[in-house]
């Protein structure tokens, strides 16, 4: 009999309680996830991707100073009334993307920024015994078929724990969780261990885990017992690595698409330019400007 687990993923955790120190001083008062690529906040791209993958319950792990994020998903009756009166149907349509059904969104507080693993663990009571997705909104992925949708489809076939994987340059491995790969088939890598931010000499491969995961509930139990690891933070990578080392199924999924690391200044700027150039209303003016800059 084929070892196939067919399961549906309907819950996603969005850990947004980090301090965003790489964007200080801006992030002193603006949550990083509210920063925009052109005119849409990073969190909007993450929500759209989750919806496309069939996610129905959106769990935000937030912290002090993130109220702008909660406000973003509230209804805005006065604004809508004014737009309606002025016949601004395009803008009303844009606003609709921020609508969340009552009860579809939950906020959990992380009292202290103890790391991504700890942030995910904070949502344990809302997950119970189901598989769940984790989306890091500062990893923005432009793809014809949204990345999480690609993974959910793969997960329906294989089950297990799945992390989005991308190949990075040797000098970049020390910034990522790196997969130890024992085999591969099409886009799927079989993983038997992971190393969090290894040196280039110790890195088991150049396959890095990036901000999309589908995880089985067993990961929550691993997180419960984890101590702070690299960078003094509770690392999600360490829980997944433990699961892999103890015989749990862990896969890397080599998604199709262009990923932008919007948690870094350079990545955020690249994404801003790329997303603006993809827009009909902006591309000509911006292209002219970039040419001028290049040749001035
Ligand atoms: P990052 O390390 O990229 O984000 O965490 P950060 O800590 O906010 O930013 P820097 O490094 O100080 O600039 C990856 C994701 O995990 C969340 C972050 O909000 C981000 O979405 N996170 C991180 C938490 O929710 N809690 C934490 O304790 C740490």
CSV table of C-alpha atoms in Angstrom, one decimal, residues 60-261:
chain,number,residue,atom,x,y,z
A,60,UNK,CA,-1.6,36.1,13.7
A,61,UNK,CA,1.0,35.9,16.4
A,62,UNK,CA,1.4,39.6,17.3
A,63,UNK,CA,3.1,41.7,20.0
A,64,UNK,CA,3.0,45.1,21.6
A,65,UNK,CA,3.2,47.9,19.0
A,66,UNK,CA,1.4,45.9,16.2
A,67,UNK,CA,-2.0,47.5,16.5
A,68,UNK,CA,-1.8,49.0,13.0
A,69,UNK,CA,-1.8,45.4,11.7
A,70,UNK,CA,-5.0,44.6,13.5
A,71,UNK,CA,-6.6,47.9,12.3
A,72,UNK,CA,-5.7,47.0,8.7
A,73,UNK,CA,-8.2,44.1,8.7
A,74,UNK,CA,-11.0,46.1,10.4
A,75,UNK,CA,-13.9,47.4,8.3
A,76,UNK,CA,-13.7,51.1,7.5
A,77,UNK,CA,-17.4,52.2,7.1
A,78,UNK,CA,-16.7,55.9,6.8
A,79,UNK,CA,-14.0,55.6,4.2
A,80,UNK,CA,-16.2,53.1,2.2
A,81,UNK,CA,-19.2,55.5,2.4
A,82,UNK,CA,-17.1,58.4,1.1
A,83,UNK,CA,-15.6,56.3,-1.8
A,84,UNK,CA,-19.1,55.1,-2.7
A,85,UNK,CA,-20.4,58.6,-2.7
A,86,UNK,CA,-17.6,59.7,-5.0
A,87,UNK,CA,-18.1,56.7,-7.3
A,88,UNK,CA,-14.6,55.4,-6.7
A,89,UNK,CA,-15.4,51.7,-7.4
A,90,UNK,CA,-11.8,50.8,-8.2
A,91,UNK,CA,-10.7,51.8,-4.8
A,92,UNK,CA,-13.6,50.1,-3.2
A,93,UNK,CA,-12.6,46.9,-4.9
A,94,UNK,CA,-9.0,47.3,-3.6
A,95,UNK,CA,-10.4,47.7,-0.1
A,96,UNK,CA,-12.4,44.6,-0.4
A,97,UNK,CA,-9.1,42.6,-0.4
A,98,UNK,CA,-8.7,43.6,3.2
A,99,UNK,CA,-12.1,42.2,4.3
A,100,UNK,CA,-11.9,39.3,6.6
A,101,UNK,CA,-15.0,37.3,7.6
A,102,UNK,CA,-16.0,37.6,11.2
A,103,UNK,CA,-14.2,34.8,13.2
A,104,UNK,CA,-11.8,34.0,10.4
A,105,UNK,CA,-8.9,35.9,12.0
A,106,UNK,CA,-7.4,35.3,15.4
A,107,UNK,CA,-4.7,37.2,17.3
A,108,UNK,CA,-2.5,35.6,19.8
A,109,UNK,CA,0.1,37.6,21.7
A,110,UNK,CA,3.8,36.6,22.0
A,111,UNK,CA,4.8,38.4,25.2
A,112,UNK,CA,8.5,38.4,24.4
A,113,UNK,CA,10.3,38.0,21.0
A,114,UNK,CA,11.9,34.6,21.9
A,115,UNK,CA,12.1,33.5,18.3
A,116,UNK,CA,10.1,32.2,15.4
A,117,UNK,CA,9.7,28.7,17.0
A,118,UNK,CA,8.3,30.2,20.1
A,119,UNK,CA,6.0,32.5,18.1
A,120,UNK,CA,4.6,29.4,16.3
A,121,UNK,CA,4.2,27.5,19.6
A,122,UNK,CA,2.2,30.5,21.0
A,123,UNK,CA,-0.6,29.4,18.5
A,124,UNK,CA,-0.7,25.8,19.7
A,125,UNK,CA,-4.2,25.9,21.2
A,126,UNK,CA,-5.7,27.1,18.0
A,127,UNK,CA,-4.1,24.3,16.0
A,128,UNK,CA,-5.1,21.2,18.0
A,129,UNK,CA,-4.6,18.1,16.0
A,130,UNK,CA,-4.4,19.4,12.4
A,131,UNK,CA,-1.7,20.2,9.9
A,132,UNK,CA,-1.1,23.9,9.5
A,133,UNK,CA,0.7,26.3,7.3
A,134,UNK,CA,3.2,29.0,8.5
A,135,UNK,CA,3.7,32.1,6.4
A,136,UNK,CA,6.4,34.7,7.0
A,137,UNK,CA,5.1,37.8,5.4
A,138,UNK,CA,8.5,39.3,4.9
A,139,UNK,CA,9.3,36.6,2.4
A,140,UNK,CA,7.3,37.7,-0.7
A,141,UNK,CA,7.1,35.3,-3.6
A,142,UNK,CA,6.0,36.3,-7.0
A,143,UNK,CA,4.7,33.2,-8.8
A,144,UNK,CA,2.2,32.3,-11.4
A,145,UNK,CA,0.7,29.7,-9.0
A,146,UNK,CA,1.2,31.1,-5.5
A,147,UNK,CA,3.9,29.2,-3.6
A,148,UNK,CA,1.7,27.9,-0.7
A,149,UNK,CA,-0.8,26.6,-3.2
A,150,UNK,CA,2.0,24.7,-4.9
A,151,UNK,CA,2.9,23.2,-1.5
A,152,UNK,CA,-0.6,22.4,-0.5
A,153,UNK,CA,-1.1,20.4,-3.7
A,154,UNK,CA,2.1,18.5,-3.0
A,155,UNK,CA,1.2,18.0,0.6
A,156,UNK,CA,-2.1,16.3,-0.5
A,157,UNK,CA,0.0,13.7,-2.1
A,158,UNK,CA,2.8,13.2,0.3
A,159,UNK,CA,1.8,14.5,3.8
A,160,UNK,CA,4.7,15.0,6.2
A,161,UNK,CA,6.3,18.3,7.1
A,162,UNK,CA,7.2,20.5,4.2
A,163,UNK,CA,9.4,23.6,4.0
A,164,UNK,CA,9.8,25.8,0.9
A,165,UNK,CA,13.3,25.5,-0.3
A,166,UNK,CA,15.5,27.6,-2.5
A,167,UNK,CA,19.2,27.3,-3.4
A,168,UNK,CA,21.4,30.1,-2.0
A,169,UNK,CA,25.0,31.1,-2.7
A,170,UNK,CA,27.7,29.7,-0.4
A,171,UNK,CA,28.2,33.1,1.3
A,172,UNK,CA,24.5,33.2,2.1
A,173,UNK,CA,24.1,29.8,3.9
A,174,UNK,CA,25.0,31.3,7.3
A,175,UNK,CA,21.8,33.4,7.2
A,176,UNK,CA,19.4,30.5,6.7
A,177,UNK,CA,18.1,27.1,8.0
A,178,UNK,CA,19.9,24.7,5.7
A,179,UNK,CA,18.5,21.3,4.6
A,180,UNK,CA,20.4,18.0,4.8
A,181,UNK,CA,19.1,16.3,1.7
A,182,UNK,CA,19.2,12.5,1.1
A,183,UNK,CA,17.2,12.3,-2.1
A,184,UNK,CA,15.1,14.2,-4.6
A,185,UNK,CA,12.2,13.6,-7.0
A,186,UNK,CA,10.9,16.4,-9.2
A,187,UNK,CA,10.4,19.4,-6.9
A,188,UNK,CA,10.6,17.3,-3.7
A,189,UNK,CA,13.7,16.9,-1.5
A,190,UNK,CA,13.8,14.3,1.2
A,191,UNK,CA,15.3,15.8,4.3
A,192,UNK,CA,17.0,14.0,7.2
A,193,UNK,CA,18.2,17.0,9.2
A,194,UNK,CA,18.6,20.7,9.2
A,195,UNK,CA,21.2,23.2,10.4
A,196,UNK,CA,20.2,26.7,11.6
A,197,UNK,CA,22.6,29.4,10.2
A,198,UNK,CA,25.6,27.0,9.7
A,199,UNK,CA,29.0,28.2,8.6
A,200,UNK,CA,29.7,27.5,4.9
A,201,UNK,CA,32.1,24.7,5.9
A,202,UNK,CA,29.4,23.0,8.1
A,203,UNK,CA,26.4,23.6,5.8
A,204,UNK,CA,24.9,20.2,4.7
A,205,UNK,CA,23.8,21.6,1.4
A,206,UNK,CA,22.9,24.9,-0.3
A,207,UNK,CA,19.2,24.3,0.0
A,208,UNK,CA,17.8,26.9,2.3
A,209,UNK,CA,14.4,26.9,4.0
A,210,UNK,CA,12.4,30.1,3.4
A,211,UNK,CA,9.2,31.5,4.9
A,212,UNK,CA,6.5,28.9,3.9
A,213,UNK,CA,5.9,25.8,5.8
A,214,UNK,CA,3.3,23.1,6.1
A,215,UNK,CA,3.7,21.3,9.4
A,216,UNK,CA,2.1,18.4,11.3
A,217,UNK,CA,0.9,18.9,14.9
A,218,UNK,CA,3.8,16.9,16.2
A,219,UNK,CA,6.0,19.9,15.6
A,220,UNK,CA,4.1,21.7,18.4
A,221,UNK,CA,5.2,19.0,20.8
A,222,UNK,CA,8.8,19.4,19.7
A,223,UNK,CA,8.6,23.2,20.2
A,224,UNK,CA,7.2,22.8,23.7
A,225,UNK,CA,10.5,21.1,24.9
A,226,UNK,CA,12.9,23.2,22.8
A,227,UNK,CA,15.5,25.4,24.5
A,228,UNK,CA,16.7,28.6,22.9
A,229,UNK,CA,19.2,27.8,20.1
A,230,UNK,CA,21.0,29.9,17.6
A,231,UNK,CA,20.9,33.7,18.3
A,232,UNK,CA,19.4,32.9,21.7
A,233,UNK,CA,16.0,32.3,20.0
A,234,UNK,CA,13.7,29.2,19.9
A,235,UNK,CA,14.2,28.1,16.3
A,236,UNK,CA,11.5,26.5,14.2
A,237,UNK,CA,14.3,24.9,12.3
A,238,UNK,CA,15.5,23.0,15.4
A,239,UNK,CA,12.0,21.5,15.9
A,240,UNK,CA,11.7,20.4,12.3
A,241,UNK,CA,15.3,19.0,12.4
A,242,UNK,CA,14.4,17.0,15.5
A,243,UNK,CA,11.4,15.6,13.8
A,244,UNK,CA,13.5,14.5,10.8
A,245,UNK,CA,16.2,13.0,13.0
A,246,UNK,CA,13.5,10.9,14.8
A,247,UNK,CA,12.1,9.4,11.6
A,248,UNK,CA,9.4,12.0,10.9
A,249,UNK,CA,8.8,12.8,7.3
A,250,UNK,CA,10.4,16.1,6.3
A,251,UNK,CA,10.5,17.5,2.8
A,252,UNK,CA,11.9,20.5,1.1
A,253,UNK,CA,9.8,21.8,-1.8
A,254,UNK,CA,11.6,23.6,-4.6
A,255,UNK,CA,8.8,26.0,-5.5
A,256,UNK,CA,8.5,27.9,-8.8
A,257,UNK,CA,8.6,31.7,-8.4
A,258,UNK,CA,10.8,34.6,-7.5
A,259,UNK,CA,11.3,35.1,-3.8
A,260,UNK,CA,12.2,38.5,-2.3
A,261,UNK,CA,13.6,38.8,1.2
